[in-house]
Short mmCIF file of C-alpha atoms in Angstrom, two decimals:
data_model
loop_
_atom_site.label_atom_id
_atom_site.label_comp_id
_atom_site.label_asym_id
_atom_site.label_seq_id
_atom_site.Cartn_x
_atom_site.Cartn_y
_atom_site.Cartn_z
CA MET A 86 0.00 0.00 0.00
CA GLN A 87 1.33 3.39 -0.95
CA ASN A 88 1.63 5.78 1.98
CA THR A 89 -0.36 8.97 1.84
CA SER A 90 1.19 12.31 2.78
CA GLU A 91 -0.80 12.32 6.04
CA ILE A 92 0.64 8.97 7.10
CA GLU A 93 4.17 9.99 6.14
CA GLU A 94 3.85 13.18 8.17
CA LEU A 95 2.53 11.25 11.18
CA VAL A 96 5.45 8.81 10.97
CA LYS A 97 7.89 11.74 10.89
CA LEU A 98 6.30 13.35 13.93
CA ILE A 99 6.16 10.17 16.01
CA SER A 100 9.75 9.26 15.11
CA LYS A 101 10.83 12.51 16.83
CA LEU A 102 9.67 11.17 20.20
CA PRO A 103 12.41 9.91 22.57
CA GLY A 104 13.44 6.30 21.94
CA LEU A 105 11.52 5.98 18.68
CA GLY A 106 12.90 5.68 15.17
CA PRO A 107 11.17 5.39 11.78
CA LYS A 108 10.50 1.65 12.14
CA SER A 109 8.95 1.99 15.60
CA ALA A 110 6.97 5.01 14.41
CA LYS A 111 5.55 3.04 11.49
CA ARG A 112 4.41 0.24 13.83
CA ILE A 113 2.72 2.79 16.09
CA VAL A 114 1.00 4.46 13.13
CA LEU A 115 -0.22 1.09 11.86
CA LYS A 116 -1.60 0.30 15.33
CA LEU A 117 -3.40 3.63 15.40
CA ILE A 118 -4.88 3.19 11.93
CA ASN A 119 -6.14 -0.27 12.78
CA ASN A 120 -7.76 1.04 15.96
CA ARG A 121 -9.25 4.33 14.84
CA ASP A 122 -12.20 4.47 17.22
CA GLU A 123 -10.38 3.07 20.26
CA LEU A 124 -7.13 4.97 19.91
CA VAL A 125 -7.07 7.73 17.29
CA LYS A 126 -10.19 9.63 18.33
CA PRO A 127 -9.52 9.68 22.10
CA LEU A 128 -5.82 10.34 21.53
CA ALA A 129 -6.52 13.29 19.25
CA LYS A 130 -9.04 14.68 21.75
CA THR A 131 -6.66 14.30 24.70
CA LEU A 132 -3.73 15.85 22.85
CA ALA A 133 -5.89 18.83 21.90
CA GLU A 134 -6.97 19.26 25.53
CA VAL A 135 -3.39 19.06 26.78
CA TYR A 136 -2.26 21.60 24.18
CA LYS A 137 -5.06 23.94 25.22
CA ASN A 138 -5.16 23.48 28.98
CA ILE A 139 -1.66 22.50 30.18
CA SER A 140 1.35 24.79 30.36
CA ARG A 141 4.57 25.29 32.30
CA CYS A 142 4.60 27.71 35.20
CA LYS A 143 6.76 30.69 34.24
CA ILE A 144 8.08 30.90 37.79
CA CYS A 145 8.82 27.34 38.93
CA GLY A 146 8.60 25.47 35.63
CA VAL A 147 6.22 22.70 36.74
CA LEU A 148 3.34 21.55 34.58
CA LYS A 149 0.04 23.11 35.58
CA SER A 150 -3.43 23.89 34.37
CA SER A 151 -3.40 27.02 32.24
CA ALA A 152 -6.20 28.32 34.47
CA VAL A 153 -3.96 28.21 37.57
CA GLU A 154 -1.78 31.23 38.26
CA CYS A 155 1.53 30.64 40.02
CA SER A 156 2.85 33.66 41.89
CA TYR A 157 5.88 34.27 44.10
CA ASP A 158 3.70 35.03 47.11
CA ASN A 159 1.33 32.08 46.83
CA CYS A 160 2.14 29.01 44.78
CA LYS A 161 -1.22 27.56 43.85
CA VAL A 162 0.34 24.51 42.18
CA ILE A 163 1.34 23.10 45.60
CA GLN A 164 -0.88 24.21 48.46
CA ARG A 165 1.32 22.94 51.29
CA LYS A 166 4.18 25.17 52.47
CA TYR A 167 7.74 23.83 52.37
CA ASN A 168 11.15 25.28 53.20
CA GLN A 169 13.14 23.32 50.60
CA ILE A 170 13.40 23.59 46.83
CA CYS A 171 14.81 20.79 44.71
CA VAL A 172 16.29 22.21 41.49
CA VAL A 173 16.22 19.90 38.47
CA GLU A 174 16.88 20.31 34.77
CA ASN A 175 13.62 19.05 33.31
CA ILE A 176 10.17 17.69 34.12
CA ALA A 177 11.30 14.08 33.60
CA ASP A 178 13.76 14.57 36.49
CA GLN A 179 10.97 15.93 38.69
CA TRP A 180 8.75 12.95 37.93
CA SER A 181 11.57 10.50 38.72
CA ILE A 182 12.18 12.07 42.13
CA GLU A 183 8.46 12.37 42.90
CA ASN A 184 7.85 8.72 42.03
CA SER A 185 10.59 7.65 44.44
CA ASN A 186 8.83 9.43 47.38
CA ILE A 187 12.25 10.53 48.62
CA PHE A 188 11.72 14.28 48.60
CA LYS A 189 8.81 16.29 49.97
CA GLY A 190 9.08 19.93 49.02
CA TYR A 191 8.97 22.38 46.15
CA PHE A 192 10.47 21.68 42.76
CA HIS A 193 12.08 24.16 40.42
CA ILE A 194 12.49 23.02 36.82
CA LEU A 195 15.16 25.02 35.02
CA GLY A 196 14.19 23.93 31.52
CA GLY A 197 17.64 22.67 30.55
CA THR A 198 21.26 23.46 31.30
CA ILE A 199 23.43 26.47 30.51
CA SER A 200 25.67 24.65 28.08
CA SER A 201 23.05 22.51 26.37
CA VAL A 202 22.30 23.26 22.74
CA GLY A 203 19.95 26.21 22.32
CA HIS A 204 19.99 27.20 25.99
CA LYS A 205 21.54 30.29 27.52
CA LYS A 206 21.47 31.47 31.12
CA GLU A 207 18.67 33.85 30.19
CA ASP A 208 16.54 30.96 28.88
CA LEU A 209 16.56 29.10 32.19
CA LEU A 210 14.40 29.86 35.23
CA ILE A 211 17.33 30.95 37.38
CA ASN A 212 16.21 34.50 38.13
CA SER A 213 12.83 33.25 39.30
CA LEU A 214 14.60 30.75 41.58
CA ILE A 215 16.42 33.62 43.24
CA GLU A 216 13.12 35.44 43.74
CA ARG A 217 11.51 32.33 45.24
CA VAL A 218 14.33 32.04 47.77
CA LYS A 219 13.85 35.68 48.75
CA LYS A 220 10.07 35.59 49.05
CA ASP A 221 9.15 32.05 50.15
CA LYS A 222 11.41 31.79 53.25
CA ILE A 223 13.35 28.93 51.69
CA GLU A 224 15.97 27.41 53.99
CA GLU A 225 17.61 24.92 51.64
CA ILE A 226 18.24 24.62 47.91
CA ILE A 227 18.99 21.08 46.75
CA LEU A 228 20.82 21.09 43.42
CA ALA A 229 19.73 17.91 41.64
CA THR A 230 21.25 18.64 38.27
CA SER A 231 22.83 15.76 36.39
CA ALA A 232 26.44 14.75 36.95
CA THR A 233 27.37 15.86 33.43
CA VAL A 234 29.61 18.76 32.49
CA GLU A 235 26.55 20.80 31.53
CA GLY A 236 24.68 19.88 34.72
CA GLN A 237 27.60 20.73 36.97
CA THR A 238 28.28 24.00 35.14
CA THR A 239 24.66 24.98 35.73
CA ALA A 240 24.88 23.99 39.41
CA PHE A 241 28.00 26.12 39.92
CA TYR A 242 26.31 29.10 38.26
CA ILE A 243 23.24 28.75 40.50
CA GLN A 244 25.45 28.42 43.58
CA ASP A 245 27.24 31.65 42.64
CA SER A 246 23.92 33.41 41.94
CA LEU A 247 22.63 32.52 45.42
CA SER A 248 25.88 33.23 47.27
CA ASN A 249 24.64 36.53 48.75
CA LEU A 250 21.44 35.03 50.17
CA ASP A 251 21.00 33.39 53.56
CA VAL A 252 20.13 29.94 52.25
CA LYS A 253 21.78 26.55 52.63
CA ILE A 254 22.81 25.04 49.29
CA THR A 255 23.41 21.32 48.96
CA LYS A 256 23.99 18.97 46.05
CA LEU A 257 23.29 15.31 45.49
CA ALA A 258 26.25 13.21 46.49
CA GLN A 259 27.07 9.51 46.76
CA GLY A 260 25.18 7.29 44.40
CA LEU A 261 25.05 9.81 41.56
CA PRO A 262 27.49 8.51 38.92
CA VAL A 263 29.62 10.88 36.85
CA GLY A 264 27.81 11.55 33.60
CA GLY A 265 24.54 10.23 35.03
CA GLU A 266 21.19 11.84 34.31
CA ILE A 267 18.55 12.05 37.06
CA GLU A 268 15.68 10.54 35.09
CA ASN A 269 17.69 7.35 34.43
CA LEU A 270 18.51 6.60 38.07
CA ASP A 271 16.72 3.94 40.10
CA ASP A 272 15.04 4.71 43.43
CA GLY A 273 17.88 3.25 45.50
CA THR A 274 20.47 5.42 43.79
CA LEU A 275 18.30 8.51 44.19
CA LEU A 276 17.76 7.74 47.89
CA SER A 277 21.51 7.46 48.44
CA ALA A 278 22.12 10.69 46.54
CA PHE A 279 19.56 12.61 48.62
CA LYS A 280 20.59 11.17 52.00
CA ASN A 281 24.26 11.92 51.40
CA ARG A 282 23.88 15.33 49.78
CA SER A 283 26.64 17.72 50.79
CA LYS A 284 26.77 21.40 51.63
CA ILE A 285 28.46 23.52 48.96
CA ASN A 286 28.39 27.02 50.43
CA SER A 287 29.22 28.76 53.70
CA ASN A 288 25.82 30.42 54.20
CA SER A 289 24.08 27.94 56.45
CA SER A 290 21.00 28.66 58.49
#
């Protein structure tokens, strides 16, 4: 059967998803076509709703309903008050840590690293992190960036940016392998990294 332009475009789009190539994308498209009513219609509807109703908070970077406003004075994404912020590179890292039930506190998703392709310091939510520390009575910042060159460069920059504030800054320690990315770590490794996190500045509370 000759592929139509619509099918070819769908294969191209799906093959852009993480872990999927053209062959896997073609199998997914074939599955969708063979299950139009059960998969295609509800999937299209859900994707449209997500596109319309879900966005990233411009302050903390977490996913939220577009109808929910997130302000420095009152974070409506998380109702409970915490005194710790865990700083991660992306939403996948947040989900990995949340699923492990290791950390209970605020998250701050940077949206990448300083040295990653297409990202500059200005593109990351670093300035808003500084404002959160000032306004939310935060006692500790946990830097949970990956143990890559880019992740560590970003962590050092954040540490320097917060050096004049009265906040304890720690980083994940033992259990986090060099070159490792947070989202790929198992729960045991994450637990070890959190329990053995080390202080990296002299401004302790």
